């Protein structure tokens, strides 16, 4: 049995170093405490002829310095761990996004180009990859021991996880959250390919259409275009009426029914309660499933909730379409 686990991601060596340091330090403290205990047990055992006459003077200096030293060292480890944790929660802006949908008992993956996989995930080496993960039923947990990463995958929201795999190869993917009868079989492979191999894989894998194009069809099929306009540029009231783009965000006159989605992704959105949020995947998802929870400033809460009507897979496509309308600032 091979007990060593490959360190296949950029964060793995540091994670191992942190755990190693914690282990070594704990062992050192353990050895000190048990060593002294053993020493005194033997030295002062009943019958040993040792001088028990004069008690040693109590030294505060010794006590304080030993307490302070261990506190500082353990606190240092805590800061290191916290820093690593925070970095693992902040995907780089240029990370490639892949959607993961957990479902009893399989992992489904959707690449931006429309390639889909089940229980396997192909990723390019040496590139930051952000996984946007959700569940169609119960809580699952996406875990890749060789990357030293795991994260719970919850129904009803996006969790994100990012990594940079640096060694091509095949690694185990597990579900780490007991999720029902076949939980033990909810496993898969992460296949890390070199850049050219990955591009070849993308080209060879059949994909119907890219996610955004499929999302555009759904945008019309679910009736979003009736309010937001056929091209997402905002809509006027009246049957099928599409506003000129200049009117898209204008609240005046009460004719505009829905905000323009052009350039929405990644831009700040002022809400009716006075707060401002950044329109990321989570925000857009919530806007579709629970439109009443965050209402765009100067718009009415007339958008119906699509919760229970739109599947996770369709949501991924609609969000991809909205992203394709432009990002980082509205006109
Ligand atoms: C009945 C009209 C209507 C329909 C149908 C509708 N919306 Fe909306 N939508 C609105 C209005 C009005 C707002 C602004 C108020 C709010 O935030 O709820 C909005 C807000 C949004 C936002 C947030 C926009 C922003 O500027 O932050 C998104 C994203 C969105 N809708 C997407 C969709 C999608 C996707 C669909 C189809 C699945 C859809 N909408 C269907 C009327 C509609
Ligand atoms: Cu599971």
mmCIF file of C-alpha atoms and ligand atoms in Angstrom:
data_model
loop_
_atom_site.group_PDB
_atom_site.id
_atom_site.type_symbol
_atom_site.label_atom_id
_atom_site.label_comp_id
_atom_site.label_asym_id
_atom_site.label_seq_id
_atom_site.Cartn_x
_atom_site.Cartn_y
_atom_site.Cartn_z
ATOM 1 C CA UNK A 1 0.000 0.000 0.000
ATOM 2 C CA UNK A 2 1.329 3.402 -0.958
ATOM 3 C CA UNK A 3 0.599 5.869 1.805
ATOM 4 C CA UNK A 4 2.098 8.928 0.171
ATOM 5 C CA UNK A 5 -0.314 11.210 -1.620
ATOM 6 C CA UNK A 6 0.904 13.217 -4.624
ATOM 7 C CA UNK A 7 1.053 16.989 -4.219
ATOM 8 C CA UNK A 8 -0.639 17.871 -7.483
ATOM 9 C CA UNK A 9 -1.738 21.467 -6.994
ATOM 10 C CA UNK A 10 0.025 24.757 -6.362
ATOM 11 C CA UNK A 11 -1.345 24.991 -2.819
ATOM 12 C CA UNK A 12 -0.589 21.386 -1.829
ATOM 13 C CA UNK A 13 3.070 21.819 -0.717
ATOM 14 C CA UNK A 14 2.173 24.758 1.498
ATOM 15 C CA UNK A 15 -0.794 22.935 2.998
ATOM 16 C CA UNK A 16 1.448 19.976 3.773
ATOM 17 C CA UNK A 17 4.112 22.241 5.260
ATOM 18 C CA UNK A 18 1.531 23.848 7.538
ATOM 19 C CA UNK A 19 0.162 20.514 8.719
ATOM 20 C CA UNK A 20 3.714 19.184 9.137
ATOM 21 C CA UNK A 21 4.705 22.204 11.236
ATOM 22 C CA UNK A 22 1.614 21.835 13.406
ATOM 23 C CA UNK A 23 2.324 18.137 13.869
ATOM 24 C CA UNK A 24 6.004 18.679 14.740
ATOM 25 C CA UNK A 25 5.239 21.427 17.204
ATOM 26 C CA UNK A 26 2.518 19.374 18.875
ATOM 27 C CA UNK A 27 4.893 16.418 19.109
ATOM 28 C CA UNK A 28 7.562 18.630 20.666
ATOM 29 C CA UNK A 29 5.140 19.888 23.326
ATOM 30 C CA UNK A 30 3.897 16.356 23.906
ATOM 31 C CA UNK A 31 7.462 15.036 24.271
ATOM 32 C CA UNK A 32 8.348 17.797 26.710
ATOM 33 C CA UNK A 33 5.294 17.285 28.916
ATOM 34 C CA UNK A 34 5.453 13.487 28.921
ATOM 35 C CA UNK A 35 9.262 13.498 29.182
ATOM 36 C CA UNK A 36 9.194 15.627 32.328
ATOM 37 C CA UNK A 37 6.342 13.565 33.728
ATOM 38 C CA UNK A 38 8.257 10.354 33.175
ATOM 39 C CA UNK A 39 11.435 11.864 34.575
ATOM 40 C CA UNK A 40 9.745 12.908 37.815
ATOM 41 C CA UNK A 41 7.801 9.683 38.113
ATOM 42 C CA UNK A 42 11.054 7.764 38.064
ATOM 43 C CA UNK A 43 13.156 10.214 40.014
ATOM 44 C CA UNK A 44 10.715 10.761 42.854
ATOM 45 C CA UNK A 45 9.160 7.287 42.950
ATOM 46 C CA UNK A 46 8.429 5.778 46.370
ATOM 47 C CA UNK A 47 11.590 4.336 47.778
ATOM 48 C CA UNK A 48 14.063 6.274 45.700
ATOM 49 C CA UNK A 49 16.594 7.825 47.981
ATOM 50 C CA UNK A 50 16.443 11.396 46.833
ATOM 51 C CA UNK A 51 16.544 14.586 48.812
ATOM 52 C CA UNK A 52 12.977 15.810 49.248
ATOM 53 C CA UNK A 53 13.916 18.429 51.762
ATOM 54 C CA UNK A 54 14.118 21.828 50.164
ATOM 55 C CA UNK A 55 11.415 22.983 47.747
ATOM 56 C CA UNK A 56 12.695 24.793 44.715
ATOM 57 C CA UNK A 57 11.940 28.483 44.588
ATOM 58 C CA UNK A 58 8.944 29.223 42.357
ATOM 59 C CA UNK A 59 10.118 31.175 39.293
ATOM 60 C CA UNK A 60 7.568 33.385 37.567
ATOM 61 C CA UNK A 61 10.039 34.326 34.888
ATOM 62 C CA UNK A 62 10.353 30.761 33.718
ATOM 63 C CA UNK A 63 6.589 30.224 33.785
ATOM 64 C CA UNK A 64 5.781 33.381 31.846
ATOM 65 C CA UNK A 65 8.416 32.920 29.170
ATOM 66 C CA UNK A 66 7.410 29.340 28.433
ATOM 67 C CA UNK A 67 3.728 30.239 28.238
ATOM 68 C CA UNK A 68 4.407 33.264 26.051
ATOM 69 C CA UNK A 69 6.760 31.383 23.715
ATOM 70 C CA UNK A 70 4.274 28.592 22.964
ATOM 71 C CA UNK A 71 1.464 31.116 22.599
ATOM 72 C CA UNK A 72 3.444 33.124 20.054
ATOM 73 C CA UNK A 73 4.456 30.041 18.084
ATOM 74 C CA UNK A 74 0.945 28.579 17.951
ATOM 75 C CA UNK A 75 -0.523 31.958 17.115
ATOM 76 C CA UNK A 76 1.968 32.243 14.265
ATOM 77 C CA UNK A 77 0.738 28.922 12.918
ATOM 78 C CA UNK A 78 -2.824 30.148 13.233
ATOM 79 C CA UNK A 79 -2.022 33.275 11.198
ATOM 80 C CA UNK A 80 -0.288 31.185 8.547
ATOM 81 C CA UNK A 81 -3.322 28.875 8.353
ATOM 82 C CA UNK A 82 -5.757 31.784 8.193
ATOM 83 C CA UNK A 83 -3.750 33.416 5.417
ATOM 84 C CA UNK A 84 -3.664 30.202 3.384
ATOM 85 C CA UNK A 85 -7.389 29.709 3.917
ATOM 86 C CA UNK A 86 -8.206 33.223 2.760
ATOM 87 C CA UNK A 87 -6.039 32.800 -0.349
ATOM 88 C CA UNK A 88 -7.885 29.568 -1.145
ATOM 89 C CA UNK A 89 -11.134 31.520 -1.051
ATOM 90 C CA UNK A 90 -10.012 34.198 -3.509
ATOM 91 C CA UNK A 91 -9.887 32.907 -7.061
ATOM 92 C CA UNK A 92 -7.645 34.950 -9.377
ATOM 93 C CA UNK A 93 -9.616 37.114 -11.796
ATOM 94 C CA UNK A 94 -8.354 35.207 -14.828
ATOM 95 C CA UNK A 95 -9.458 31.812 -13.497
ATOM 96 C CA UNK A 96 -11.329 29.678 -15.990
ATOM 97 C CA UNK A 97 -14.795 28.863 -14.678
ATOM 98 C CA UNK A 98 -16.222 25.370 -14.865
ATOM 99 C CA UNK A 99 -19.615 24.469 -13.423
ATOM 100 C CA UNK A 100 -20.029 21.396 -11.232
ATOM 101 C CA UNK A 101 -23.419 19.994 -10.332
ATOM 102 C CA UNK A 102 -23.629 17.323 -7.634
ATOM 103 C CA UNK A 103 -26.566 14.948 -7.709
ATOM 104 C CA UNK A 104 -27.309 11.651 -5.991
ATOM 105 C CA UNK A 105 -24.919 10.009 -6.898
ATOM 106 C CA UNK A 106 -22.815 11.608 -9.558
ATOM 107 C CA UNK A 107 -20.752 14.669 -10.407
ATOM 108 C CA UNK A 108 -21.700 16.543 -13.575
ATOM 109 C CA UNK A 109 -19.351 19.090 -15.112
ATOM 110 C CA UNK A 110 -20.095 21.736 -17.735
ATOM 111 C CA UNK A 111 -17.301 23.535 -19.541
ATOM 112 C CA UNK A 112 -17.845 27.029 -20.942
ATOM 113 C CA UNK A 113 -17.555 25.633 -24.460
ATOM 114 C CA UNK A 114 -20.528 23.319 -23.835
ATOM 115 C CA UNK A 115 -18.526 20.121 -23.227
ATOM 116 C CA UNK A 116 -20.152 18.000 -20.542
ATOM 117 C CA UNK A 117 -18.785 15.185 -18.449
ATOM 118 C CA UNK A 118 -20.030 12.890 -15.713
ATOM 119 C CA UNK A 119 -17.757 11.656 -12.926
ATOM 120 C CA UNK A 120 -14.685 12.921 -14.768
ATOM 121 C CA UNK A 121 -13.289 16.396 -15.031
ATOM 122 C CA UNK A 122 -10.628 17.391 -17.524
ATOM 123 C CA UNK A 123 -8.621 20.486 -16.631
ATOM 124 C CA UNK A 124 -5.521 22.110 -18.080
ATOM 125 C CA UNK A 125 -2.338 22.109 -16.002
ATOM 126 C CA UNK A 126 -0.790 25.337 -14.686
ATOM 127 C CA UNK A 127 -3.915 27.410 -15.148
ATOM 128 C CA UNK A 128 -6.140 28.717 -12.374
ATOM 129 C CA UNK A 129 -9.482 26.915 -12.515
ATOM 130 C CA UNK A 130 -12.503 28.065 -10.561
ATOM 131 C CA UNK A 131 -15.250 25.554 -9.967
ATOM 132 C CA UNK A 132 -18.721 26.945 -9.393
ATOM 133 C CA UNK A 133 -20.529 24.157 -7.641
ATOM 134 C CA UNK A 134 -24.089 23.474 -6.644
ATOM 135 C CA UNK A 135 -26.240 20.500 -5.788
ATOM 136 C CA UNK A 136 -29.531 19.363 -7.229
ATOM 137 C CA UNK A 137 -30.584 17.546 -4.084
ATOM 138 C CA UNK A 138 -28.708 17.113 -0.796
ATOM 139 C CA UNK A 139 -25.384 18.350 0.558
ATOM 140 C CA UNK A 140 -22.387 16.780 -1.176
ATOM 141 C CA UNK A 141 -18.720 17.583 -0.758
ATOM 142 C CA UNK A 142 -16.263 17.925 -3.612
ATOM 143 C CA UNK A 143 -12.950 16.575 -2.409
ATOM 144 C CA UNK A 144 -9.646 16.068 -4.217
ATOM 145 C CA UNK A 145 -7.052 14.777 -1.747
ATOM 146 C CA UNK A 146 -4.155 15.164 -4.202
ATOM 147 C CA UNK A 147 -4.989 18.881 -4.453
ATOM 148 C CA UNK A 148 -5.483 19.136 -0.656
ATOM 149 C CA UNK A 149 -8.881 20.671 -1.325
ATOM 150 C CA UNK A 150 -12.462 19.984 -0.430
ATOM 151 C CA UNK A 151 -15.593 22.048 -0.186
ATOM 152 C CA UNK A 152 -19.221 21.345 0.659
ATOM 153 C CA UNK A 153 -21.594 21.578 -2.290
ATOM 154 C CA UNK A 154 -24.951 22.896 -1.166
ATOM 155 C CA UNK A 155 -28.334 22.879 -2.848
ATOM 156 C CA UNK A 156 -29.656 26.335 -3.663
ATOM 157 C CA UNK A 157 -26.394 28.264 -3.919
ATOM 158 C CA UNK A 158 -23.044 28.390 -5.658
ATOM 159 C CA UNK A 159 -19.934 27.435 -3.750
ATOM 160 C CA UNK A 160 -16.667 28.155 -5.432
ATOM 161 C CA UNK A 161 -13.377 26.347 -5.220
ATOM 162 C CA UNK A 162 -10.237 27.205 -7.127
ATOM 163 C CA UNK A 163 -6.933 25.479 -7.728
ATOM 164 C CA UNK A 164 -3.967 25.383 -10.051
ATOM 165 C CA UNK A 165 -3.050 21.806 -10.865
ATOM 166 C CA UNK A 166 0.616 21.596 -11.745
ATOM 167 C CA UNK A 167 1.270 17.941 -12.541
ATOM 168 C CA UNK A 168 -0.553 16.225 -15.429
ATOM 169 C CA UNK A 169 -2.095 12.949 -14.331
ATOM 170 C CA UNK A 170 -5.281 11.356 -13.054
ATOM 171 C CA UNK A 171 -6.421 12.048 -9.506
ATOM 172 C CA UNK A 172 -9.260 10.769 -7.358
ATOM 173 C CA UNK A 173 -12.367 12.819 -6.797
ATOM 174 C CA UNK A 174 -14.560 11.899 -3.840
ATOM 175 C CA UNK A 175 -17.822 12.959 -2.298
ATOM 176 C CA UNK A 176 -16.863 13.608 1.322
ATOM 177 C CA UNK A 177 -20.331 14.126 2.719
ATOM 178 C CA UNK A 178 -22.515 11.135 3.445
ATOM 179 C CA UNK A 179 -25.335 11.697 0.978
ATOM 180 C CA UNK A 180 -27.381 8.498 0.812
ATOM 181 C CA UNK A 181 -27.291 4.874 -0.310
ATOM 182 C CA UNK A 182 -24.699 5.153 -3.057
ATOM 183 C CA UNK A 183 -22.552 7.829 -1.439
ATOM 184 C CA UNK A 184 -19.557 5.495 -1.534
ATOM 185 C CA UNK A 185 -19.844 5.280 -5.302
ATOM 186 C CA UNK A 186 -19.980 9.032 -5.820
ATOM 187 C CA UNK A 187 -16.391 9.127 -6.961
ATOM 188 C CA UNK A 188 -14.639 10.209 -10.120
ATOM 189 C CA UNK A 189 -11.410 11.201 -11.799
ATOM 190 C CA UNK A 190 -9.827 14.578 -12.273
ATOM 191 C CA UNK A 191 -7.689 14.397 -15.376
ATOM 192 C CA UNK A 192 -5.043 17.073 -15.572
ATOM 193 C CA UNK A 193 -3.741 17.575 -19.126
ATOM 194 C CA UNK A 194 -0.963 19.758 -20.453
ATOM 195 C CA UNK A 195 -2.140 22.877 -22.326
ATOM 196 C CA UNK A 196 -1.984 21.404 -25.868
ATOM 197 C CA UNK A 197 -3.493 18.084 -24.743
ATOM 198 C CA UNK A 198 -6.335 19.938 -23.074
ATOM 199 C CA UNK A 199 -7.079 21.984 -26.188
ATOM 200 C CA UNK A 200 -7.118 18.773 -28.194
ATOM 201 C CA UNK A 201 -9.505 17.232 -25.680
ATOM 202 C CA UNK A 202 -11.825 20.249 -25.896
ATOM 203 C CA UNK A 203 -11.835 20.057 -29.692
ATOM 204 C CA UNK A 204 -12.462 16.310 -29.784
ATOM 205 C CA UNK A 205 -15.227 16.257 -27.198
ATOM 206 C CA UNK A 206 -18.612 16.631 -28.808
ATOM 207 C CA UNK A 207 -20.472 19.679 -27.595
ATOM 208 C CA UNK A 208 -23.818 20.752 -28.897
ATOM 209 C CA UNK A 209 -23.334 24.492 -28.685
ATOM 210 C CA UNK A 210 -21.454 26.591 -26.237
ATOM 211 C CA UNK A 211 -23.198 27.308 -22.958
ATOM 212 C CA UNK A 212 -23.999 30.912 -23.815
ATOM 213 C CA UNK A 213 -25.727 30.005 -27.097
ATOM 214 C CA UNK A 214 -27.817 27.382 -25.367
ATOM 215 C CA UNK A 215 -28.561 29.974 -22.693
ATOM 216 C CA UNK A 216 -29.812 32.414 -25.289
ATOM 217 C CA UNK A 217 -32.446 29.900 -26.457
ATOM 218 C CA UNK A 218 -33.493 29.316 -22.861
ATOM 219 C CA UNK A 219 -33.648 33.071 -22.215
ATOM 220 C CA UNK A 220 -36.384 33.201 -24.821
ATOM 221 C CA UNK A 221 -38.024 29.901 -23.869
ATOM 222 C CA UNK A 222 -38.374 30.869 -20.167
ATOM 223 C CA UNK A 223 -39.833 34.212 -21.135
ATOM 224 C CA UNK A 224 -36.992 36.334 -19.788
ATOM 225 C CA UNK A 225 -36.782 38.160 -23.087
ATOM 226 C CA UNK A 226 -40.389 39.324 -22.709
ATOM 227 C CA UNK A 227 -39.243 41.723 -19.997
ATOM 228 C CA UNK A 228 -35.497 41.998 -20.447
ATOM 229 C CA UNK A 229 -35.654 42.289 -24.237
ATOM 230 C CA UNK A 230 -34.649 39.779 -26.879
ATOM 231 C CA UNK A 231 -31.028 40.809 -26.594
ATOM 232 C CA UNK A 232 -31.033 41.387 -22.858
ATOM 233 C CA UNK A 233 -30.813 45.133 -23.329
ATOM 234 C CA UNK A 234 -33.814 45.955 -21.189
ATOM 235 C CA UNK A 235 -37.459 46.070 -22.078
ATOM 236 C CA UNK A 236 -40.493 48.315 -22.386
ATOM 237 C CA UNK A 237 -43.932 47.298 -21.319
ATOM 238 C CA UNK A 238 -46.285 46.208 -24.025
ATOM 239 C CA UNK A 239 -46.454 42.927 -25.888
ATOM 240 C CA UNK A 240 -43.029 41.944 -27.106
ATOM 241 C CA UNK A 241 -41.828 45.521 -27.094
ATOM 242 C CA UNK A 242 -38.081 45.913 -26.882
ATOM 243 C CA UNK A 243 -36.727 49.214 -25.673
ATOM 244 C CA UNK A 244 -34.036 51.078 -27.494
ATOM 245 C CA UNK A 245 -30.829 50.486 -25.601
ATOM 246 C CA UNK A 246 -30.658 54.051 -24.362
ATOM 247 C CA UNK A 247 -33.887 53.537 -22.462
ATOM 248 C CA UNK A 248 -32.734 50.296 -20.980
ATOM 249 C CA UNK A 249 -31.801 51.553 -17.539
ATOM 250 C CA UNK A 250 -34.000 54.603 -17.398
ATOM 251 C CA UNK A 251 -36.582 54.476 -14.647
ATOM 252 C CA UNK A 252 -38.410 57.594 -15.838
ATOM 253 C CA UNK A 253 -41.878 57.526 -17.230
ATOM 254 C CA UNK A 254 -42.666 54.121 -15.787
ATOM 255 C CA UNK A 255 -42.414 52.506 -19.171
ATOM 256 C CA UNK A 256 -39.297 50.468 -18.526
ATOM 257 C CA UNK A 257 -40.070 47.145 -16.924
ATOM 258 C CA UNK A 258 -36.746 45.438 -16.539
ATOM 259 C CA UNK A 259 -33.103 46.426 -16.243
ATOM 260 C CA UNK A 260 -30.664 45.880 -19.067
ATOM 261 C CA UNK A 261 -28.452 42.861 -18.549
ATOM 262 C CA UNK A 262 -25.803 44.099 -20.975
ATOM 263 C CA UNK A 263 -22.510 44.582 -19.137
ATOM 264 C CA UNK A 264 -24.126 43.463 -15.879
ATOM 265 C CA UNK A 265 -21.643 40.711 -15.014
ATOM 266 C CA UNK A 266 -19.036 41.868 -12.530
ATOM 267 C CA UNK A 267 -20.442 45.380 -12.264
ATOM 268 C CA UNK A 268 -21.812 47.037 -9.114
ATOM 269 C CA UNK A 269 -25.592 46.990 -8.767
ATOM 270 C CA UNK A 270 -27.344 49.547 -6.535
ATOM 271 C CA UNK A 271 -30.231 47.869 -4.713
ATOM 272 C CA UNK A 272 -33.479 49.389 -3.504
ATOM 273 C CA UNK A 273 -32.372 49.082 0.138
ATOM 274 C CA UNK A 274 -29.458 51.401 -0.576
ATOM 275 C CA UNK A 275 -26.748 48.746 -0.608
ATOM 276 C CA UNK A 276 -24.551 47.934 -3.576
ATOM 277 C CA UNK A 277 -23.622 44.401 -4.612
ATOM 278 C CA UNK A 278 -21.273 43.082 -7.271
ATOM 279 C CA UNK A 279 -23.103 41.060 -9.922
ATOM 280 C CA UNK A 280 -21.242 37.758 -9.719
ATOM 281 C CA UNK A 281 -22.584 34.293 -10.495
ATOM 282 C CA UNK A 282 -24.206 34.064 -7.083
ATOM 283 C CA UNK A 283 -26.004 37.363 -7.411
ATOM 284 C CA UNK A 284 -27.345 36.546 -10.872
ATOM 285 C CA UNK A 285 -28.459 33.142 -9.698
ATOM 286 C CA UNK A 286 -30.299 34.657 -6.723
ATOM 287 C CA UNK A 287 -31.853 37.293 -8.987
ATOM 288 C CA UNK A 288 -33.421 34.509 -11.049
ATOM 289 C CA UNK A 289 -34.501 32.213 -8.214
ATOM 290 C CA UNK A 290 -35.420 34.828 -5.618
ATOM 291 C CA UNK A 291 -35.975 38.122 -7.411
ATOM 292 C CA UNK A 292 -37.718 39.565 -4.366
ATOM 293 C CA UNK A 293 -34.672 39.236 -2.117
ATOM 294 C CA UNK A 294 -32.522 41.813 -3.915
ATOM 295 C CA UNK A 295 -34.399 44.388 -5.909
ATOM 296 C CA UNK A 296 -32.502 46.643 -8.279
ATOM 297 C CA UNK A 297 -32.848 50.278 -7.257
ATOM 298 C CA UNK A 298 -35.638 52.163 -9.061
ATOM 299 C CA UNK A 299 -37.209 48.979 -10.424
ATOM 300 C CA UNK A 300 -40.364 47.243 -9.266
ATOM 301 C CA UNK A 301 -40.409 43.759 -7.860
ATOM 302 C CA UNK A 302 -42.385 42.351 -10.779
ATOM 303 C CA UNK A 303 -40.038 39.578 -11.854
ATOM 304 C CA UNK A 304 -41.546 36.172 -11.005
ATOM 305 C CA UNK A 305 -39.419 33.635 -9.148
ATOM 306 C CA UNK A 306 -38.080 30.821 -11.302
ATOM 307 C CA UNK A 307 -37.259 28.592 -8.323
ATOM 308 C CA UNK A 308 -38.378 25.041 -9.013
ATOM 309 C CA UNK A 309 -38.973 25.791 -12.692
ATOM 310 C CA UNK A 310 -35.489 26.054 -14.018
ATOM 311 C CA UNK A 311 -33.022 23.191 -13.541
ATOM 312 C CA UNK A 312 -29.481 23.728 -12.316
ATOM 313 C CA UNK A 313 -28.178 22.863 -15.763
ATOM 314 C CA UNK A 314 -30.406 25.416 -17.467
ATOM 315 C CA UNK A 315 -29.435 28.024 -14.867
ATOM 316 C CA UNK A 316 -25.778 27.511 -15.714
ATOM 317 C CA UNK A 317 -26.580 28.189 -19.373
ATOM 318 C CA UNK A 318 -28.729 31.250 -18.737
ATOM 319 C CA UNK A 319 -26.005 32.714 -16.517
ATOM 320 C CA UNK A 320 -23.430 31.978 -19.223
ATOM 321 C CA UNK A 321 -25.628 33.854 -21.678
ATOM 322 C CA UNK A 322 -25.942 36.852 -19.358
ATOM 323 C CA UNK A 323 -22.149 36.866 -18.977
ATOM 324 C CA UNK A 324 -21.753 36.765 -22.737
ATOM 325 C CA UNK A 325 -23.719 40.018 -22.945
ATOM 326 C CA UNK A 326 -20.660 41.783 -21.629
ATOM 327 C CA UNK A 327 -19.030 42.243 -18.279
ATOM 328 C CA UNK A 328 -17.603 44.840 -15.999
ATOM 329 C CA UNK A 329 -19.832 47.822 -16.540
ATOM 330 C CA UNK A 330 -23.161 48.777 -17.985
ATOM 331 C CA UNK A 331 -23.737 51.295 -20.651
HETATM 332 C C1 LIG B 1 -42.124 40.030 -15.627
HETATM 333 C C2 LIG B 1 -40.910 40.584 -16.138
HETATM 334 C C3 LIG B 1 -39.620 39.789 -15.938
HETATM 335 C C4 LIG B 1 -39.337 38.503 -16.344
HETATM 336 C C5 LIG B 1 -40.250 37.511 -17.044
HETATM 337 C C6 LIG B 1 -37.978 38.273 -15.970
HETATM 338 N N1 LIG B 1 -37.465 39.375 -15.340
HETATM 339 FE FE1 LIG B 1 -35.579 39.554 -14.610
HETATM 340 N N2 LIG B 1 -36.074 41.347 -13.784
HETATM 341 C C7 LIG B 1 -37.269 42.001 -13.962
HETATM 342 C C8 LIG B 1 -37.250 43.224 -13.179
HETATM 343 C C9 LIG B 1 -38.378 44.247 -13.091
HETATM 344 C C10 LIG B 1 -36.008 43.273 -12.518
HETATM 345 C C11 LIG B 1 -35.531 44.378 -11.562
HETATM 346 C C12 LIG B 1 -36.136 44.189 -10.200
HETATM 347 C C13 LIG B 1 -35.531 43.071 -9.408
HETATM 348 O O1 LIG B 1 -34.336 43.104 -9.164
HETATM 349 O O2 LIG B 1 -36.269 42.120 -9.084
HETATM 350 C C14 LIG B 1 -35.288 42.078 -12.928
HETATM 351 C C15 LIG B 1 -34.019 41.756 -12.526
HETATM 352 C C16 LIG B 1 -33.255 40.751 -13.054
HETATM 353 C C17 LIG B 1 -31.849 40.552 -12.813
HETATM 354 C C18 LIG B 1 -30.983 41.443 -11.983
HETATM 355 C C19 LIG B 1 -30.555 42.548 -12.927
HETATM 356 C C20 LIG B 1 -29.707 43.643 -12.365
HETATM 357 O O3 LIG B 1 -29.652 44.692 -13.006
HETATM 358 O O4 LIG B 1 -29.076 43.456 -11.332
HETATM 359 C C21 LIG B 1 -31.465 39.472 -13.540
HETATM 360 C C22 LIG B 1 -30.065 38.868 -13.626
HETATM 361 C C23 LIG B 1 -32.648 38.966 -14.212
HETATM 362 N N3 LIG B 1 -33.697 39.766 -13.893
HETATM 363 C C24 LIG B 1 -32.649 37.857 -15.033
HETATM 364 C C25 LIG B 1 -33.812 37.290 -15.546
HETATM 365 C C26 LIG B 1 -33.863 36.007 -16.208
HETATM 366 C C27 LIG B 1 -32.658 35.117 -16.492
HETATM 367 C C28 LIG B 1 -35.166 35.772 -16.513
HETATM 368 C C29 LIG B 1 -35.754 34.520 -17.143
HETATM 369 C C30 LIG B 1 -35.446 33.261 -16.485
HETATM 370 C C31 LIG B 1 -35.923 36.927 -16.048
HETATM 371 N N4 LIG B 1 -35.062 37.818 -15.480
HETATM 372 C C32 LIG B 1 -37.293 37.086 -16.234
HETATM 373 C C33 LIG B 1 -38.321 41.581 -14.745
HETATM 374 C C34 LIG B 1 -38.428 40.307 -15.302
HETATM 375 CU CU1 LIG B 2 -22.503 13.013 -2.437
#
